[in-house]
Coordinates of C-alpha atoms in Angstrom, one line a residue:
X1 CA 23.0 1.3 -1.2
X2 CA 19.4 0.2 -1.9
X3 CA 17.0 2.8 -3.1
X4 CA 13.4 2.6 -1.7
X5 CA 10.2 4.1 -2.8
X6 CA 9.5 7.2 -0.6
X7 CA 7.9 6.4 2.7
X8 CA 7.8 2.7 2.1
X9 CA 10.0 -0.3 2.8
X10 CA 9.7 -1.4 -0.8
X11 CA 12.7 -1.0 -3.1
X12 CA 12.5 0.8 -6.4
X13 CA 13.8 -2.3 -8.3
X14 CA 11.5 -5.3 -8.8
X15 CA 14.5 -7.6 -8.7
X16 CA 15.6 -6.2 -5.3
X17 CA 12.0 -6.7 -4.1
X18 CA 12.0 -10.3 -5.2
X19 CA 15.6 -10.9 -3.8
X20 CA 14.3 -10.1 -0.3
X21 CA 12.2 -13.2 -0.4
X22 CA 14.6 -15.4 -2.4
X23 CA 17.3 -14.9 0.2
X24 CA 15.1 -14.8 3.2
X25 CA 15.6 -18.4 4.0
X26 CA 19.3 -19.0 3.1
X27 CA 19.2 -22.6 4.3
X28 CA 16.4 -23.4 1.9
X29 CA 18.2 -21.7 -0.9
X30 CA 21.4 -23.5 -0.2
X31 CA 19.6 -26.8 -0.1
X32 CA 17.9 -26.0 -3.4
X33 CA 21.1 -24.8 -5.1
X34 CA 23.2 -27.8 -3.8
X35 CA 20.6 -30.4 -4.8
X36 CA 20.3 -28.8 -8.3
X37 CA 24.0 -28.6 -8.8
X38 CA 24.5 -32.2 -7.8
X39 CA 21.6 -33.5 -9.8
X40 CA 22.5 -31.7 -13.0
X41 CA 26.2 -32.0 -12.9
X42 CA 26.2 -35.7 -12.1
X43 CA 23.3 -36.7 -14.3
X44 CA 24.5 -34.8 -17.4
X45 CA 28.1 -36.1 -16.9
X46 CA 27.6 -39.6 -15.6
X47 CA 25.6 -41.1 -18.4
X48 CA 28.1 -40.2 -21.2
X49 CA 31.1 -41.3 -19.0
X50 CA 29.5 -44.6 -18.1
X51 CA 28.5 -45.2 -21.7
X52 CA 32.0 -44.5 -22.9
X53 CA 33.5 -47.2 -20.6
X54 CA 30.8 -49.7 -21.4
X55 CA 31.3 -49.4 -25.1
X56 CA 35.1 -49.5 -24.8
X57 CA 34.9 -52.7 -22.7
X58 CA 32.5 -54.3 -25.0
X59 CA 34.8 -53.6 -28.0
X60 CA 37.8 -54.9 -26.1
X61 CA 36.6 -57.1 -23.2
X62 CA 39.1 -58.2 -20.5
X63 CA 40.0 -61.9 -20.9
X64 CA 39.6 -62.7 -17.2
X65 CA 37.1 -61.7 -14.5
X66 CA 34.8 -59.7 -16.8
X67 CA 32.1 -59.7 -14.1
X68 CA 34.6 -58.3 -11.6
X69 CA 35.1 -55.3 -13.8
X70 CA 31.4 -54.7 -14.7
X71 CA 29.7 -55.4 -11.4
X72 CA 31.4 -52.6 -9.4
X73 CA 30.7 -50.2 -12.2
X74 CA 27.0 -51.1 -12.4
X75 CA 26.6 -51.0 -8.6
X76 CA 28.4 -47.7 -8.4
X77 CA 26.3 -46.3 -11.2
X78 CA 23.1 -47.4 -9.6
X79 CA 24.1 -45.9 -6.3
X80 CA 25.0 -42.6 -7.9
X81 CA 21.7 -42.5 -9.8
X82 CA 19.8 -43.2 -6.6
X83 CA 21.6 -40.2 -5.1
X84 CA 20.6 -38.2 -8.2
X85 CA 16.9 -39.0 -7.7
X86 CA 17.2 -38.0 -4.0
X87 CA 18.8 -34.7 -5.2
X88 CA 15.9 -34.0 -7.6
X89 CA 13.4 -34.6 -4.8
X90 CA 15.3 -32.2 -2.5
X91 CA 15.5 -29.7 -5.4
X92 CA 11.7 -29.7 -5.8
X93 CA 11.1 -29.8 -2.1
X94 CA 13.2 -26.7 -1.3
X95 CA 12.0 -24.9 -4.4
X96 CA 8.4 -25.4 -3.3
X97 CA 9.3 -24.2 0.2
X98 CA 10.9 -21.0 -1.2
X99 CA 8.0 -20.3 -3.6
X100 CA 5.3 -20.8 -1.0
X101 CA 7.1 -18.7 1.5
X102 CA 7.6 -16.0 -1.1
X103 CA 3.9 -16.2 -2.2
X104 CA 2.6 -15.7 1.3
X105 CA 5.0 -12.9 2.3
X106 CA 4.9 -11.0 -1.0
X107 CA 1.1 -11.1 -0.8
X108 CA 1.1 -10.0 2.9
X109 CA 3.7 -7.2 2.4
X110 CA 1.9 -5.8 -0.7
X111 CA -1.4 -5.9 1.1
X112 CA 0.2 -4.0 4.1
X113 CA 1.7 -1.5 1.6
X114 CA -1.6 -1.0 -0.2
X115 CA -3.5 -0.6 3.1
X116 CA -1.0 2.1 4.1
X117 CA -1.8 4.2 1.1
X118 CA -4.1 7.3 1.2
X119 CA -7.5 7.7 -0.3
X120 CA -6.1 9.6 -3.2
X121 CA -4.2 6.4 -4.2
X122 CA -7.5 4.4 -4.4
X123 CA -9.3 7.3 -6.2
X124 CA -6.8 6.9 -9.1
X125 CA -6.8 3.1 -9.4
X126 CA -9.6 0.6 -9.5
X127 CA -9.5 -1.9 -6.6
X128 CA -9.7 -4.8 -9.0
X129 CA -6.7 -3.6 -10.9
X130 CA -4.8 -3.2 -7.6
X131 CA -5.5 -6.9 -6.8
X132 CA -4.5 -8.0 -10.3
X133 CA -1.2 -6.1 -10.1
X134 CA -0.5 -7.8 -6.8
X135 CA -1.1 -11.2 -8.5
X136 CA 1.2 -10.3 -11.4
X137 CA 4.0 -9.5 -9.0
X138 CA 3.5 -12.8 -7.1
X139 CA 3.2 -14.9 -10.3
X140 CA 6.3 -13.2 -11.7
X141 CA 8.4 -14.4 -8.8
X142 CA 7.3 -18.0 -9.5
X143 CA 8.2 -17.6 -13.2
X144 CA 11.6 -15.9 -12.7
X145 CA 12.9 -17.0 -9.3
X146 CA 14.4 -19.4 -8.3
X147 CA 13.7 -21.8 -11.2
X148 CA 14.8 -19.3 -13.7
X149 CA 17.6 -17.3 -12.2
X150 CA 19.3 -20.2 -10.2
X151 CA 18.7 -22.9 -12.8
X152 CA 20.3 -20.8 -15.5
X153 CA 23.4 -20.3 -13.4
X154 CA 23.6 -24.0 -12.8
X155 CA 23.1 -24.8 -16.5
X156 CA 26.0 -22.5 -17.3
X157 CA 28.1 -24.5 -14.9
X158 CA 27.0 -27.8 -16.6
X159 CA 28.1 -26.4 -20.0
X160 CA 31.6 -25.4 -18.5
X161 CA 32.1 -28.8 -16.9
X162 CA 31.0 -30.7 -20.1
X163 CA 33.4 -28.6 -22.1
X164 CA 36.3 -29.5 -19.8
X165 CA 35.4 -33.2 -20.0
X166 CA 35.2 -33.1 -23.8
X167 CA 38.7 -31.6 -24.0
X168 CA 40.1 -35.0 -22.8
X169 CA 38.3 -36.7 -25.7
X170 CA 38.8 -34.1 -28.4
X171 CA 39.8 -30.4 -28.0
X172 CA 38.1 -29.7 -31.4
X173 CA 34.8 -31.1 -30.2
X174 CA 35.1 -29.2 -26.9
X175 CA 35.7 -26.0 -28.8
X176 CA 32.7 -26.7 -31.1
X177 CA 30.5 -27.6 -28.1
X178 CA 31.3 -24.4 -26.2
X179 CA 31.0 -22.3 -29.4
X180 CA 27.5 -23.7 -30.4
X181 CA 26.2 -23.1 -26.9
X182 CA 27.7 -19.6 -26.9
X183 CA 26.0 -18.8 -30.2
X184 CA 22.7 -20.0 -28.7
X185 CA 23.2 -17.7 -25.7
X186 CA 24.1 -14.8 -27.9
X187 CA 21.0 -15.3 -30.0
X188 CA 19.0 -15.4 -26.8
X189 CA 20.4 -12.1 -25.7
X190 CA 19.9 -10.5 -29.1
X191 CA 16.3 -11.6 -29.5
X192 CA 15.2 -11.0 -25.9
X193 CA 14.5 -7.2 -26.4
X194 CA 12.1 -8.1 -29.2
X195 CA 10.3 -10.6 -26.9
X196 CA 10.4 -8.1 -24.0
X197 CA 8.9 -5.3 -26.2
X198 CA 5.7 -7.3 -27.0
X199 CA 5.6 -8.8 -23.5
X200 CA 5.5 -5.3 -22.1
X201 CA 2.8 -4.2 -24.5
X202 CA 0.7 -7.3 -23.8
X203 CA 1.1 -6.8 -20.0
X204 CA 0.2 -3.1 -20.0
X205 CA -2.9 -3.7 -22.1
X206 CA -4.0 -6.8 -20.3
X207 CA -3.8 -4.9 -17.0
X208 CA -5.9 -2.1 -18.4
X209 CA -8.5 -4.5 -19.6
X210 CA -8.6 -6.3 -16.2
X211 CA -9.1 -3.0 -14.5
X212 CA -11.9 -1.9 -16.8
X213 CA -13.6 -5.4 -16.5
X214 CA -13.4 -5.3 -12.7
X215 CA -14.9 -1.8 -12.8
X216 CA -17.8 -3.1 -15.0
X217 CA -18.4 -6.1 -12.8
X218 CA -18.4 -4.1 -9.6
X219 CA -21.2 -1.9 -11.0
X220 CA -23.2 -4.9 -12.2
X221 CA -26.5 -3.4 -10.8
X222 CA -26.1 -0.3 -12.9
X223 CA -25.3 -2.4 -15.9
X224 CA -28.5 -4.4 -15.4
X225 CA -30.6 -1.3 -14.6
X226 CA -29.6 0.4 -17.9
X227 CA -29.5 -2.9 -20.0
X228 CA -25.8 -2.1 -20.5
X229 CA -24.4 -5.6 -21.1
X230 CA -24.0 -5.0 -24.9
X231 CA -22.5 -1.5 -24.2
X232 CA -20.0 -2.9 -21.8
X233 CA -18.9 -5.5 -24.3
X234 CA -18.5 -2.9 -27.0
X235 CA -16.5 -0.6 -24.7
X236 CA -13.9 -3.3 -24.2
X237 CA -14.0 -4.7 -27.7
X238 CA -11.3 -2.4 -29.2
X239 CA -9.0 -3.1 -26.3
X240 CA -9.6 -6.8 -26.6
X241 CA -8.9 -6.6 -30.4
X242 CA -5.6 -4.8 -29.7
X243 CA -4.8 -7.5 -27.2
X244 CA -5.5 -10.2 -29.7
X245 CA -3.2 -8.6 -32.3
X246 CA -0.5 -8.0 -29.8
X247 CA -0.9 -11.7 -28.6
X248 CA -0.3 -12.9 -32.2
X249 CA 2.8 -10.7 -32.5
X250 CA 4.0 -11.9 -29.1
X251 CA 3.7 -15.6 -30.2
X252 CA 5.6 -14.7 -33.4
X253 CA 8.3 -13.2 -31.2
X254 CA 8.4 -16.4 -29.3
X255 CA 9.0 -18.3 -32.5
X256 CA 11.6 -15.7 -33.6
X257 CA 13.3 -16.5 -30.3
X258 CA 13.3 -20.3 -30.0
X259 CA 13.3 -21.6 -33.6
X260 CA 16.9 -20.4 -34.5
X261 CA 18.1 -21.6 -31.1
X262 CA 16.6 -25.0 -31.8
X263 CA 18.3 -25.2 -35.2
X264 CA 21.6 -24.1 -33.8
X265 CA 21.6 -26.8 -31.0
X266 CA 20.3 -29.6 -33.3
X267 CA 23.0 -28.7 -35.9
X268 CA 25.6 -28.9 -33.0
X269 CA 24.7 -32.6 -32.5
X270 CA 24.8 -33.4 -36.2
X271 CA 28.2 -31.6 -36.5
X272 CA 29.5 -33.6 -33.5
X273 CA 28.5 -36.9 -35.2
X274 CA 30.3 -35.9 -38.4
X275 CA 33.5 -34.9 -36.5
X276 CA 33.4 -38.2 -34.5
X277 CA 33.2 -40.2 -37.7
X278 CA 36.1 -38.3 -39.2
X279 CA 38.2 -38.7 -36.1
X280 CA 37.4 -42.4 -35.7
X281 CA 38.3 -43.0 -39.4
X282 CA 41.7 -41.4 -38.7
X283 CA 42.2 -43.6 -35.6
X284 CA 42.1 -40.6 -33.2
X285 CA 39.0 -41.7 -31.4
X286 CA 37.6 -44.9 -29.9
X287 CA 34.0 -46.0 -30.2
X288 CA 33.6 -45.2 -26.5
X289 CA 34.9 -41.7 -26.9
X290 CA 32.5 -41.1 -29.8
X291 CA 29.6 -42.3 -27.8
X292 CA 30.7 -40.1 -24.9
X293 CA 31.0 -37.0 -27.1
X294 CA 27.7 -37.5 -28.9
X295 CA 25.8 -38.2 -25.7
X296 CA 27.3 -35.2 -24.0
X297 CA 26.3 -33.0 -27.0
X298 CA 22.8 -34.4 -27.0
X299 CA 22.0 -34.4 -23.3
X300 CA 23.5 -31.0 -22.6
X301 CA 22.1 -29.2 -25.6
X302 CA 18.7 -30.7 -24.8
X303 CA 19.1 -29.2 -21.3
X304 CA 20.1 -25.8 -22.7
X305 CA 17.2 -25.8 -25.1
X306 CA 14.8 -26.8 -22.3
X307 CA 16.1 -23.8 -20.4
X308 CA 15.8 -21.5 -23.4
X309 CA 12.2 -22.6 -23.8
X310 CA 11.5 -21.1 -20.4
X311 CA 12.8 -17.7 -21.4
X312 CA 9.6 -16.5 -23.1
X313 CA 7.5 -17.4 -20.0
X314 CA 10.1 -15.7 -17.8
X315 CA 10.2 -12.6 -19.9
X316 CA 6.4 -12.4 -20.0
X317 CA 6.2 -13.0 -16.3
X318 CA 8.8 -10.4 -15.6
X319 CA 7.2 -7.9 -18.0
X320 CA 3.8 -8.3 -16.3
X321 CA 5.3 -8.0 -12.9
X322 CA 7.5 -5.0 -13.7
X323 CA 4.5 -3.2 -15.2
X324 CA 2.4 -4.1 -12.2
X325 CA 5.2 -3.0 -9.7
X326 CA 5.7 0.3 -11.5
X327 CA 2.0 1.0 -11.4
X328 CA 1.3 -0.3 -7.9
X329 CA 4.2 0.9 -5.9
X330 CA 4.1 4.7 -5.5
X331 CA 5.2 7.0 -2.7
X332 CA 3.0 6.9 0.4
X333 CA 1.7 10.5 0.8
X334 CA 0.2 10.1 4.3
X335 CA 2.6 8.5 6.7
X336 CA 3.5 8.5 10.3
X337 CA 6.3 10.7 11.6
X338 CA 9.4 8.8 12.6
X339 CA 8.9 7.6 16.2
X340 CA 5.4 9.0 16.3
X341 CA 3.7 8.4 19.7
X342 CA 0.1 7.2 20.0
X343 CA -2.8 9.6 20.4
X344 CA -3.9 9.9 24.0
X345 CA -7.6 11.1 24.2
X346 CA -8.7 12.0 27.7
X347 CA -11.3 14.7 26.9
X348 CA -12.0 14.7 23.2
X349 CA -11.5 18.3 22.3
X350 CA -11.0 19.1 18.6
X351 CA -9.3 22.3 17.4
X352 CA -9.1 23.2 13.8
X353 CA -6.6 26.1 13.3
X354 CA -6.1 28.2 10.2
X355 CA -7.0 25.2 8.0
X356 CA -6.8 25.4 4.2
X357 CA -7.0 22.5 1.8
X358 CA -7.1 21.7 -1.8
X359 CA -6.7 18.5 -3.7
X360 CA -3.4 18.0 -5.6
X361 CA -5.0 18.2 -9.0
X362 CA -7.3 21.1 -8.2
X363 CA -6.7 24.8 -8.6
X364 CA -9.2 26.0 -6.0
X365 CA -9.3 25.5 -2.3
X366 CA -12.0 23.3 -0.8
X367 CA -11.4 24.8 2.7
X368 CA -9.9 28.2 3.3
X369 CA -8.5 29.5 6.6
X370 CA -11.0 27.5 8.6
X371 CA -11.0 27.9 12.4
X372 CA -13.2 25.7 14.6
X373 CA -13.2 24.5 18.2
X374 CA -15.3 21.6 19.4
X375 CA -15.4 21.2 23.1
X376 CA -15.2 17.8 24.8
X377 CA -18.6 16.1 24.5
X378 CA -20.0 18.8 22.3
X379 CA -22.3 17.8 19.4
X380 CA -21.6 19.9 16.3
X381 CA -23.7 19.8 13.1
X382 CA -22.0 20.7 9.8
X383 CA -24.2 21.9 6.9
X384 CA -23.8 23.6 3.6
X385 CA -24.4 22.9 -0.1
X386 CA -22.5 20.1 -1.8
X387 CA -18.9 21.0 -2.6
X388 CA -18.4 23.3 0.4
X389 CA -16.0 21.0 2.2
X390 CA -18.2 19.1 4.8
X391 CA -17.0 15.6 4.1
X392 CA -13.5 16.9 3.3
X393 CA -13.3 18.4 6.8
X394 CA -14.3 15.0 8.3
X395 CA -11.7 13.2 6.3
X396 CA -9.0 15.7 7.3
X397 CA -9.9 15.1 11.0
X398 CA -9.4 11.4 10.4
X399 CA -6.2 12.2 8.4
X400 CA -7.2 10.6 5.2
X401 CA -5.6 13.8 3.8
X402 CA -3.1 16.2 5.2
X403 CA -4.0 20.0 5.3
X404 CA -2.4 22.2 2.7
X405 CA -1.9 24.7 5.5
X406 CA -2.9 24.8 9.1
X407 CA -3.3 22.1 11.7
X408 CA -5.8 19.9 13.5
X409 CA -5.4 19.2 17.3
X410 CA -7.1 16.6 19.4
X411 CA -6.6 17.3 23.1
X412 CA -3.7 19.5 22.2
X413 CA -1.9 16.9 20.0
X414 CA -1.3 17.6 16.4
X415 CA -2.8 14.7 14.5
X416 CA 0.2 14.7 12.1
X417 CA 2.5 14.0 15.0
X418 CA 0.8 10.8 16.2
X419 CA 0.3 7.4 14.6
X420 CA -2.6 7.1 12.2
X421 CA -3.8 3.8 13.8
X422 CA -4.1 5.4 17.2
X423 CA -5.9 8.4 15.7
X424 CA -8.5 6.3 14.0
X425 CA -8.9 4.0 16.9
X426 CA -10.2 7.0 18.8
X427 CA -12.7 8.0 16.1
X428 CA -15.9 6.1 15.1
X429 CA -17.1 6.9 11.6
X430 CA -20.5 6.2 10.2
X431 CA -20.7 7.1 6.5
X432 CA -23.7 7.8 4.3
X433 CA -23.3 4.6 2.2
X434 CA -21.9 2.0 4.4
X435 CA -20.5 -1.0 2.5
X436 CA -20.0 -4.4 4.1
X437 CA -17.4 -7.2 3.7
X438 CA -18.7 -10.3 2.0
X439 CA -18.6 -12.0 5.4
X440 CA -21.1 -12.8 8.2
X441 CA -23.0 -10.2 10.2
X442 CA -21.0 -11.2 13.2
X443 CA -17.7 -10.5 11.4
X444 CA -19.0 -7.2 10.0
X445 CA -20.1 -5.9 13.3
X446 CA -17.1 -7.4 15.1
X447 CA -14.8 -5.4 12.7
X448 CA -15.5 -2.5 15.1
X449 CA -13.2 -4.0 17.7
X450 CA -10.8 -6.9 17.1
X451 CA -10.9 -8.4 20.6
X452 CA -14.7 -8.2 21.0
X453 CA -16.6 -11.3 22.3
X454 CA -19.8 -12.5 20.8
X455 CA -21.8 -11.2 23.7
X456 CA -20.4 -7.7 23.1
X457 CA -21.3 -8.0 19.4
X458 CA -24.8 -9.0 20.3
X459 CA -25.1 -6.1 22.8
X460 CA -23.9 -3.6 20.1
X461 CA -26.5 -5.1 17.7
X462 CA -29.3 -4.5 20.3
X463 CA -28.1 -0.9 21.0
X464 CA -28.1 -0.1 17.2
X465 CA -31.7 -1.6 16.7
X466 CA -30.2 -4.3 14.4
X467 CA -30.6 -7.3 16.6
X468 CA -34.2 -8.0 15.6
X469 CA -33.7 -8.0 11.9
X470 CA -30.5 -10.1 12.3
X471 CA -32.4 -12.8 14.2
X472 CA -35.1 -12.9 11.5
X473 CA -32.5 -14.1 9.0
X474 CA -32.1 -17.8 8.4
X475 CA -28.6 -18.0 10.0
X476 CA -28.8 -15.1 12.3
X477 CA -25.3 -13.6 13.0
X478 CA -23.8 -16.3 10.7
X479 CA -25.6 -14.8 7.7
X480 CA -23.2 -13.8 4.9
X481 CA -24.3 -10.3 3.6
X482 CA -22.9 -10.6 0.1
X483 CA -20.6 -8.3 -1.9
X484 CA -20.7 -4.8 -0.4
X485 CA -23.7 -5.9 1.8
X486 CA -26.0 -6.4 -1.2
X487 CA -28.3 -8.7 0.7
X488 CA -29.1 -6.0 3.2
X489 CA -31.3 -2.9 2.8
X490 CA -29.9 0.6 3.1
X491 CA -31.4 0.9 6.6
X492 CA -30.0 -2.4 7.7
X493 CA -26.5 -1.6 6.5
X494 CA -26.6 1.7 8.4
X495 CA -27.7 -0.1 11.6
X496 CA -24.8 -2.6 11.2
X497 CA -22.5 0.4 10.7
X498 CA -23.8 2.0 13.9
X499 CA -23.4 -1.3 15.7
X500 CA -19.8 -1.2 14.7
X501 CA -19.5 2.3 16.1
X502 CA -21.1 1.1 19.4
X503 CA -18.7 -1.8 19.6
X504 CA -15.7 0.5 18.9
X505 CA -16.8 2.8 21.7
X506 CA -14.5 5.6 20.6
X507 CA -14.5 9.0 22.4
X508 CA -15.0 10.9 19.1
X509 CA -17.8 10.2 16.6
X510 CA -18.1 11.4 13.0
X511 CA -21.5 10.9 11.2
X512 CA -21.4 11.7 7.4
X513 CA -24.9 12.0 6.0
X514 CA -25.8 8.9 8.0
X515 CA -29.6 9.1 7.3
X516 CA -29.9 11.2 4.1
X517 CA -30.5 8.2 1.8
X518 CA -33.1 6.4 4.0
X519 CA -36.8 6.4 3.9
X520 CA -38.7 8.0 6.8
X521 CA -39.4 4.7 8.6
X522 CA -35.8 3.6 8.4
X523 CA -34.5 7.1 9.3
X524 CA -36.6 7.0 12.5
X525 CA -35.1 3.7 13.6
X526 CA -31.5 4.8 12.6
X527 CA -32.0 8.2 14.2
X528 CA -33.0 6.5 17.5
X529 CA -29.8 4.5 17.4
X530 CA -27.7 7.6 16.6
X531 CA -29.1 9.4 19.6
X532 CA -27.9 6.6 21.9
X533 CA -24.6 6.5 20.1
X534 CA -23.8 10.3 20.4
X535 CA -24.2 10.3 24.2
X536 CA -21.1 11.3 26.1
X537 CA -19.0 11.7 22.9
X538 CA -17.6 14.5 21.0
X539 CA -19.6 14.4 17.8
X540 CA -19.3 15.9 14.3
X541 CA -22.5 15.4 12.4
X542 CA -22.6 16.2 8.7
X543 CA -26.2 16.4 7.4
X544 CA -28.3 17.5 4.4
X545 CA -31.4 16.6 6.2
X546 CA -31.5 19.5 8.7
X547 CA -34.3 18.0 10.8
X548 CA -31.6 15.7 12.3
X549 CA -29.7 18.6 13.7
X550 CA -32.4 20.3 15.8
X551 CA -31.0 19.1 19.1
X552 CA -27.2 19.4 18.5
X553 CA -25.3 21.9 20.6
X554 CA -24.1 24.0 17.7
X555 CA -24.5 24.1 13.9
X556 CA -21.7 25.3 11.7
X557 CA -22.6 26.5 8.2
X558 CA -19.9 26.2 5.6
X559 CA -19.9 28.3 2.4
X560 CA -17.0 28.5 0.0
X561 CA -14.8 26.6 2.4
X562 CA -15.3 29.0 5.3
X563 CA -17.4 29.2 8.4
X564 CA -20.3 31.5 7.4
X565 CA -22.6 31.0 10.3
X566 CA -22.6 29.3 13.7
X567 CA -25.3 28.8 16.3
X568 CA -28.2 26.7 17.5
X569 CA -30.9 25.6 15.2
X570 CA -33.6 27.8 16.8
X571 CA -31.4 30.9 16.5
X572 CA -30.2 30.3 13.0
X573 CA -33.6 29.8 11.4
X574 CA -34.7 33.2 12.8
X575 CA -31.7 35.0 11.3
X576 CA -32.9 37.2 8.4
X577 CA -31.0 36.6 5.2
X578 CA -29.1 33.8 6.8
X579 CA -27.8 30.9 4.8
X580 CA -29.1 28.3 7.2
X581 CA -32.6 29.9 7.3
X582 CA -32.6 29.9 3.4
X583 CA -31.5 26.2 3.4
X584 CA -34.2 25.4 5.9
X585 CA -36.9 27.0 3.6
X586 CA -35.5 25.2 0.6
X587 CA -36.0 21.8 2.2
X588 CA -38.5 19.3 0.9
X589 CA -39.3 16.5 3.4
X590 CA -36.1 17.4 5.2
X591 CA -33.7 17.5 2.2
X592 CA -31.8 20.5 1.0
X593 CA -32.7 21.5 -2.6
X594 CA -29.4 21.4 -4.4

């Protein structure tokens, strides 16, 4: 029975994961295997056999009709070799089909798996390292399957067949042939752990360096602002030096692996020549038999050595892929219940009941026994000092985390009992620092709804006050915004984010510090867009800038993970000794002093 990683369709074993794609197209695999078997068995057996008959006939030619003997042999040999060339073509053709199919589906399946993971997964691993691990797993398939696994099995068959053919010429040479190849295989098995050891170390360290390098590159603005190029280089220098030393030891392990194998197989050919001379001198072998034996030794041992030379690359590819698979594939902590229905939102009521939450690695609770009811269409403001659970509450409602205790209901449906996709389709989220895909403005806004037409995207841009600045760009909606939207200002990114929310047209809206990082002019434009966006929706608005909450229906003040105060702005600022009133007085230009 196959064992799978918890809450995934990915097996625990990397080999089982790869086998899924190797055997997915059994017709292609059969074509590859059949063509390879025919090409190798015929090619490595036909040349020696043909040479044997030619030499024997040359040494003792028939008196009559020499052409009648030779011509059929030559024509037959040419026909078989033509078939061999066709077989090699089919072998490469089917191998390429298998590999390209596997590359596409491995990439797709790993991407689907990664996208199903929770936020905590991404908080523990750099995105660049995740992408690199996916590449390692894909590249490892190319290195190990099918060229490696299938070809080695066929090569073993060639050795067995050649041994059987050699028995007819000389049982001694057949035994020697099988013995030398067996010694080569035994040495391979013996030395492979040494090679695997340094391959594992190289793969682990290279993955760490790739992750650190991607982290540095993704923060290139910070590096430039603090003139940190030299510092970044120095941070990675010790790891790069360790990788250099491990790389040298890895190359030495390669030599430790293949040099003895080379000597063994070369000595096998020399020994074959010596035995053939001895047998011929005693009259036990013809010249044709000697040529057949020597050619069989030479061609097959060359094939075996060629296969053995691929072992280091296979071990390295497998080690890298195994390390990547072990690091990448972890249990999915947030998953849909079996047979979960879709969320049906008719009113948009949110009920938070006896909710407590703490992060897995934390000792203290962020939220404790929280109870909150948001009526359909009600606009709720959430305030409090940093660390009191405002953003955590929003993420729990969107089920980025599951509560430690308690439950969240939307229109009476527990969000843990419905599909995550349907839950998030019904919630529009505008974060404080919206990042963009490195795609066009049309694609970034259109991400709000997959089936939206261009007219709807333009309408969403107008309603979010982003249409005018978009049309002032050189390419309008075809403008590419750069990595994480670097070509746009903060206010422009926020308006694009709001345009997405307009396009999504979800019944529930969550705004997380949507204007706190903007200047006053940008805030005024964005705030106007937000006022349009919040109409006729159930809204949860998280804010440090309290001036943005004057007109909400109710303000919830969180302190130590609990509801400390609740009421309208005008009522809360008049409450003596109240937390909200104190926060209001602490503001400077609308910001809470933290």
